[in-house]
Short mmCIF file of C-alpha atoms and ligand atoms in Angstrom, two decimals:
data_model
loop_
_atom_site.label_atom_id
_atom_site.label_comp_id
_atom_site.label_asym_id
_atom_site.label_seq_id
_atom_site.Cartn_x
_atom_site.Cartn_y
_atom_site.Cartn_z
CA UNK A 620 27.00 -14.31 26.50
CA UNK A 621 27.15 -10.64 26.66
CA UNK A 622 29.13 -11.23 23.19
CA UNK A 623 26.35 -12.39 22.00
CA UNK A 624 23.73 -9.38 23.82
CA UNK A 625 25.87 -6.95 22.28
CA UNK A 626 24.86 -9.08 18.71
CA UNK A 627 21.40 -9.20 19.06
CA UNK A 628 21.51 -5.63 19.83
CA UNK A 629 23.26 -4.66 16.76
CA UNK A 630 20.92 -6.60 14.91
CA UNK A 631 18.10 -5.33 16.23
CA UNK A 632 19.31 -2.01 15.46
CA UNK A 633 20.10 -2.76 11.90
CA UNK A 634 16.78 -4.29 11.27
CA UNK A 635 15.08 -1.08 13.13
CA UNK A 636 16.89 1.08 10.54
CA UNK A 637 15.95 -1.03 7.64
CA UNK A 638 12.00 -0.28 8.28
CA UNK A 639 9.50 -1.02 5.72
CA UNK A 640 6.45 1.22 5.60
CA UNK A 641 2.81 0.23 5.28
CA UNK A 642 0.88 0.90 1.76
CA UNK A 643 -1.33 4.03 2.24
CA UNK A 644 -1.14 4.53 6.07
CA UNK A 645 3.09 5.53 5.75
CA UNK A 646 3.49 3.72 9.40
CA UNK A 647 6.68 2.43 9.43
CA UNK A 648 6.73 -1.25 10.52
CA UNK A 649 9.64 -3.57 12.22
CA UNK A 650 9.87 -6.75 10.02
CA UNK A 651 12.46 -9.08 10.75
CA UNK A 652 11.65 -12.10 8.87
CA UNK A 653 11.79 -12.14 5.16
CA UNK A 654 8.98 -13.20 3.10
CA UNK A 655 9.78 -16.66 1.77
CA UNK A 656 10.37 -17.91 5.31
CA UNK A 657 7.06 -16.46 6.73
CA UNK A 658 5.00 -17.77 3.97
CA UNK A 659 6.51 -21.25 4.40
CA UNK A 660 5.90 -21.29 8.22
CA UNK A 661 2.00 -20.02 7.12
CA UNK A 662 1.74 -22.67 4.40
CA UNK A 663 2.75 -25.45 7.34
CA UNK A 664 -0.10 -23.67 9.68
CA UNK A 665 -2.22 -23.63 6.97
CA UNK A 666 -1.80 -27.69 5.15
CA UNK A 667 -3.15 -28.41 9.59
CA UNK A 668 -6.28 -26.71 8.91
CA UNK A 669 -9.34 -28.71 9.00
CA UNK A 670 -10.91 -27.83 5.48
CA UNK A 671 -14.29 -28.28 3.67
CA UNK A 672 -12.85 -28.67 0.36
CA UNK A 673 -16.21 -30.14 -1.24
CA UNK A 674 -18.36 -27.27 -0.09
CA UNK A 675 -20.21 -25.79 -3.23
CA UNK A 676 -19.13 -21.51 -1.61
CA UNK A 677 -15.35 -22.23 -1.92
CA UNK A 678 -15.79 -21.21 -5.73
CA UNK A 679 -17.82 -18.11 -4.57
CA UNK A 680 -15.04 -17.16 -1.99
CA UNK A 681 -12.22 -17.69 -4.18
CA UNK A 682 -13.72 -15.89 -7.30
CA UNK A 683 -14.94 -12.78 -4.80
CA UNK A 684 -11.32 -13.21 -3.20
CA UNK A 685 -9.45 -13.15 -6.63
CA UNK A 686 -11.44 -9.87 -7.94
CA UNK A 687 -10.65 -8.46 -4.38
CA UNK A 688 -6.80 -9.15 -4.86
CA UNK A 689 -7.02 -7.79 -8.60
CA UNK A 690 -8.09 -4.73 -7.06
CA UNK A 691 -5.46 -4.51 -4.27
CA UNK A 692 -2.69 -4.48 -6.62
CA UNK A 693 -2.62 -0.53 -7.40
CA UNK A 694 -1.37 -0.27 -4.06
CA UNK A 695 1.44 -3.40 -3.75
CA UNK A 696 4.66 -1.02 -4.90
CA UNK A 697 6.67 -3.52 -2.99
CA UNK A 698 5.66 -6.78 -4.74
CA UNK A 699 4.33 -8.75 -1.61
CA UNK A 700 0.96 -9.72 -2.94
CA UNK A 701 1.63 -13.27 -4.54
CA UNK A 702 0.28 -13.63 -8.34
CA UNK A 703 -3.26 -14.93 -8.52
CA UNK A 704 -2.49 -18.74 -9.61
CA UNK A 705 -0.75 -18.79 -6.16
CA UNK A 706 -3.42 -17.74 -3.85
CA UNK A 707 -5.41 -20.24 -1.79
CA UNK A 708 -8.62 -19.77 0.10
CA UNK A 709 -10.33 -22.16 2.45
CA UNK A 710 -13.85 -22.60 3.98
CA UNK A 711 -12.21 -24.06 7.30
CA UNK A 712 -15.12 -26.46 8.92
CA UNK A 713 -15.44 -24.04 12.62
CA UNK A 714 -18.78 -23.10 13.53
CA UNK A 715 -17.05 -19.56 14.92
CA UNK A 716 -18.00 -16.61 12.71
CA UNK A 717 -13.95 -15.60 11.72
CA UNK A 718 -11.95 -15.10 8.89
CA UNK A 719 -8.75 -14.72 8.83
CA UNK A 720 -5.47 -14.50 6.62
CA UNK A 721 -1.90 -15.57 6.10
CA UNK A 722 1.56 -14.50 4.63
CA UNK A 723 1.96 -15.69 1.11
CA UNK A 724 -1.60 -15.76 0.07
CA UNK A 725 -3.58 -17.75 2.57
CA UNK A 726 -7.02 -17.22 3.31
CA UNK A 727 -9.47 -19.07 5.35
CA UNK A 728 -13.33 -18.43 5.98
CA UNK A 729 -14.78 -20.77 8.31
CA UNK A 730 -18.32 -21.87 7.49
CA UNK A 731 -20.08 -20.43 11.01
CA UNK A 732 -18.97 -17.10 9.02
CA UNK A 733 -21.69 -17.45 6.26
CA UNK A 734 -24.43 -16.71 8.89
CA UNK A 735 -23.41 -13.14 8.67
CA UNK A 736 -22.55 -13.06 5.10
CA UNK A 737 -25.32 -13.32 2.63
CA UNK A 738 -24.36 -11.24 0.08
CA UNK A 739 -21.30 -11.34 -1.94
CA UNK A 740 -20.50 -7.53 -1.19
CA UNK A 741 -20.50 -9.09 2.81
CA UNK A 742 -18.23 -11.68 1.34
CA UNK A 743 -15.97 -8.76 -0.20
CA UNK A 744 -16.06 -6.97 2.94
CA UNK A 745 -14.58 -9.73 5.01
CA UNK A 746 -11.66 -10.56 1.78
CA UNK A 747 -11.05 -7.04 1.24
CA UNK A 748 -10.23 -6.73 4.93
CA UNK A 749 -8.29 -9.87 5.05
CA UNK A 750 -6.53 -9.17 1.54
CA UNK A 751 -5.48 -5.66 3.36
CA UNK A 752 -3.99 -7.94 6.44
CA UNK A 753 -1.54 -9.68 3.40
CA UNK A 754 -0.90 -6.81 1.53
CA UNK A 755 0.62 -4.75 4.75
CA UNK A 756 2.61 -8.01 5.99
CA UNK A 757 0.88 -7.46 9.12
CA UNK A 758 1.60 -11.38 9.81
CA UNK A 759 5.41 -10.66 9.68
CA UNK A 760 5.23 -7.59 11.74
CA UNK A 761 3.31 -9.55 14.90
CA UNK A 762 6.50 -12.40 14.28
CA UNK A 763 8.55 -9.91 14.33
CA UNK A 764 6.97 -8.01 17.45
CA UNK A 765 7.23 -11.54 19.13
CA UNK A 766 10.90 -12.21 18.33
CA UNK A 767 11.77 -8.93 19.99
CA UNK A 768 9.69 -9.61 22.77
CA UNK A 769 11.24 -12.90 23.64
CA UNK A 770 14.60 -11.16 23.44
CA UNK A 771 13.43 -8.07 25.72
CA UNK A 772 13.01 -10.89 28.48
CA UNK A 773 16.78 -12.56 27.34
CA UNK A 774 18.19 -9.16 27.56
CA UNK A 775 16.24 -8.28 30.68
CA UNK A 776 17.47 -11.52 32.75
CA UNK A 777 21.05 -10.66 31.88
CA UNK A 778 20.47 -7.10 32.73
CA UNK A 779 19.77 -8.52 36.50
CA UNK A 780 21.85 -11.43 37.36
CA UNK A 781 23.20 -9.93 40.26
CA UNK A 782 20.16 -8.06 41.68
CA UNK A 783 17.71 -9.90 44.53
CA UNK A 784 15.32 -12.79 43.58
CA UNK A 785 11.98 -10.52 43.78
CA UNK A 786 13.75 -8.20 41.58
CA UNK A 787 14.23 -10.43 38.99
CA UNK A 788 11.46 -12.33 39.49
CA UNK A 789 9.11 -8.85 39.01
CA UNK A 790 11.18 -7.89 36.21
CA UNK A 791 10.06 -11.51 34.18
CA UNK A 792 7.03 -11.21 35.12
CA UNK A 793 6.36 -7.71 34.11
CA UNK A 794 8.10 -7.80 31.05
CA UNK A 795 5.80 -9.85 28.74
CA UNK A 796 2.52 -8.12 29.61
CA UNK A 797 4.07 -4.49 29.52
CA UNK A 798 5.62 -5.76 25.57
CA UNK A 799 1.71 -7.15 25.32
CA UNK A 800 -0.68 -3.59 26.16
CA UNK A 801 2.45 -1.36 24.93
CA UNK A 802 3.87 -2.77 21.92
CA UNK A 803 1.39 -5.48 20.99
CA UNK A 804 -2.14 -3.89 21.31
CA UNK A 805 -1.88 -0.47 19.90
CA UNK A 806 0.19 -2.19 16.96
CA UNK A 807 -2.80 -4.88 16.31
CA UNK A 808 -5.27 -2.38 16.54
CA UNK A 809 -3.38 -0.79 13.96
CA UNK A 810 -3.33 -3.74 11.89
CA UNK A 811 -7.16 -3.77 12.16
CA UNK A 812 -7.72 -0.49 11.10
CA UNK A 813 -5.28 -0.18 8.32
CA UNK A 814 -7.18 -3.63 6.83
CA UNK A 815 -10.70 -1.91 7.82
CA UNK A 816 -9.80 1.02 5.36
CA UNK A 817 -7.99 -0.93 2.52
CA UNK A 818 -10.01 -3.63 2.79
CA UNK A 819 -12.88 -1.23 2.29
CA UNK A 820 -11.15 0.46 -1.16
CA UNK A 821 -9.94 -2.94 -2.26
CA UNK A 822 -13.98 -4.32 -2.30
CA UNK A 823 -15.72 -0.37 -4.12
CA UNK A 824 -12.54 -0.76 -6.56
CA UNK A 825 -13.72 -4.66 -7.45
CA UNK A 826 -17.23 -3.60 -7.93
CA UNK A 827 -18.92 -4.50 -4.35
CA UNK A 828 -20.69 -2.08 -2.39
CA UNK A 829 -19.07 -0.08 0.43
CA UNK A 830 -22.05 0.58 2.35
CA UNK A 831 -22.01 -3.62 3.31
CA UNK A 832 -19.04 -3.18 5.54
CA UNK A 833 -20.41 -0.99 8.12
CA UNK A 834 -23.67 -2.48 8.28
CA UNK A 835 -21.79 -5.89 7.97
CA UNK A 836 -19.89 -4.62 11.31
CA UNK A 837 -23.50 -3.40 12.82
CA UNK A 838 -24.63 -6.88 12.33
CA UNK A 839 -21.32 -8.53 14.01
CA UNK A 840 -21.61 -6.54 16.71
CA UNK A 841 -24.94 -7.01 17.48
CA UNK A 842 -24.81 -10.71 17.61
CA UNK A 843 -21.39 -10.87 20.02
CA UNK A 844 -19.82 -11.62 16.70
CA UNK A 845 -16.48 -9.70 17.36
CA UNK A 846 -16.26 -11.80 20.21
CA UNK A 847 -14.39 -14.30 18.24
CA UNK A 848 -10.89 -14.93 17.98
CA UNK A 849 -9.72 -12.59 15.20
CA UNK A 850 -11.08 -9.64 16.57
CA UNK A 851 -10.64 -10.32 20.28
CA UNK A 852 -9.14 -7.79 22.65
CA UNK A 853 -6.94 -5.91 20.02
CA UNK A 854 -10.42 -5.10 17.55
CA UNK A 855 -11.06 -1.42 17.53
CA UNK A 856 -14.12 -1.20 19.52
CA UNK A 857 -17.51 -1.48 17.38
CA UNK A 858 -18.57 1.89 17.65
CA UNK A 859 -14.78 3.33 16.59
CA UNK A 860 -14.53 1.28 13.58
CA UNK A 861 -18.24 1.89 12.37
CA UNK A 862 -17.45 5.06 12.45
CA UNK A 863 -13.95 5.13 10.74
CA UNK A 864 -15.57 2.88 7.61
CA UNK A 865 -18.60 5.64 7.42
CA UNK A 866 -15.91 8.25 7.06
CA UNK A 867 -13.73 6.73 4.68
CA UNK A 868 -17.14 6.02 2.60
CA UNK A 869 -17.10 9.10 0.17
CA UNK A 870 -13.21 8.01 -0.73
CA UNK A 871 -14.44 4.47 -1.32
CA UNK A 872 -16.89 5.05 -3.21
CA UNK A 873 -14.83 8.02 -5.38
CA UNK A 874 -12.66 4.64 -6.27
CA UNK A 875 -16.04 2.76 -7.76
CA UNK A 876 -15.58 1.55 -11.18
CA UNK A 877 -18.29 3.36 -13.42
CA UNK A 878 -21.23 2.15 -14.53
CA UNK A 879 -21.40 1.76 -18.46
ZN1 ZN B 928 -8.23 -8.33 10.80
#
């Protein structure tokens, strides 16, 4: 066993030391799953989904989403957005206003979203954020925040086999929710806020207006929108990322294609 600690270890160093680093925002990132076997674990997710295939939007969401993608690739130096052919978008049949998006091209919009969405620069504002989420692999970077998690606790109940019962017992129960508010919250409110500000340059470079996503936010808010899964505990709160998307407004809109 400790053979096999002293392993894990050296992998987990080796993997620290090959860090990739996010588009734009140069945070470095832990990723320890490659892309071809996170995209076929998404694609399995995804195929469980229940869909409303014969809803008359899914062309809307998938032409707005396509433009959206067109206008992310500037920024993919590392090849990870798939080509367009390969994307696939959703209207998932959930009454919750959410969104959300998945390694290798996957994007759902579930239909109690449209409530808050009738424009289609509201509809960019939710793909460009969701496009962002693909383009920075932040779906392999929470696996890969959860793999070394679950071996923080292996290494941690070797670490005291021979101490008391309580001891141990604190040290399990500890573990997981100091990995959850250290590594796991600051790192998804990252996430949140890298996709807020590429989503946001991804939509003014397609040709959507800017000025939709904070009042799209405003609206959310408002109506205990952010309440919702995607956005739970991790969001930035309301007020933070209003503010963030009003001051990244002059470089969105610098980014604007021109009007002929
Ligand atoms: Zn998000």
């Amino acid at each position: 066993m400790r053979r096999r600690l002293a392993l894990l270890f050296a992998a987990a160093v080796a993997f620290v030391s090959g860090c990739e680093t996010v588009p734009v925002s140069g945070r470095s990132q832990l990723i320890l799953v490659s892309d071809k076997e996170i995209s076929a674990l998404a694609a399995g997710e995804f195929s469980k989904m229940k869909k409303a295939p014969g809803d008359p939007r899914l062309a809307k969401i998938r032409e707005i989403g396509l433009k959206v993608v067109a206008a992310a690739r500037p920024d993919d130096r590392a090849g990870v957005l798939p080509p367009a052919a390969r994307w696939e978008f959703a209207i998932i049949d959930d009454k919750a206003p959410n969104a959300f998006a998945m390694p290798g091209g996957k994007i759902g919009f579930n239909t109690g979203m449209f409530a808050f969405t009738p424009t289609d620069d509201d509809i960019a504002v939710i793909l460009g954020h969701e496009v962002a989420h693909v383009l920075c692999r932040h779906g392999a970077e929470r696996v890969s925040q959860a793999m070394m998690m679950t071996a923080s606790v292996i290494i941690a109940d070797q670490a005291t086999r021979n101490k008391s019962e309580s001891t141990r017992n604190a040290w399990m129960v500890a573990l997981p929710a100091v990995a959850q508010v250290g590594v796991m919250l600051p790192y998804s409110r990252a996430h949140e806020s890298e996709s807020d500000k590429l989503g946001l340059f991804f939509m003014a470079r397609a040709g959507y207006n800017p000025e939709a996503a904070p009042a799209f936010w405003t609206r959310f808010a408002a109506k205990g929108g952010s309440k919702t899964p995607e956005f739970l505990s991790t969001h930035p709160s309301d007020s933070t990322r209003i503010a963030n998307l009003r001051a990244w407004m002059p470089q969105a809109k610098a980014q604007m294609p021109r009007k002929p």
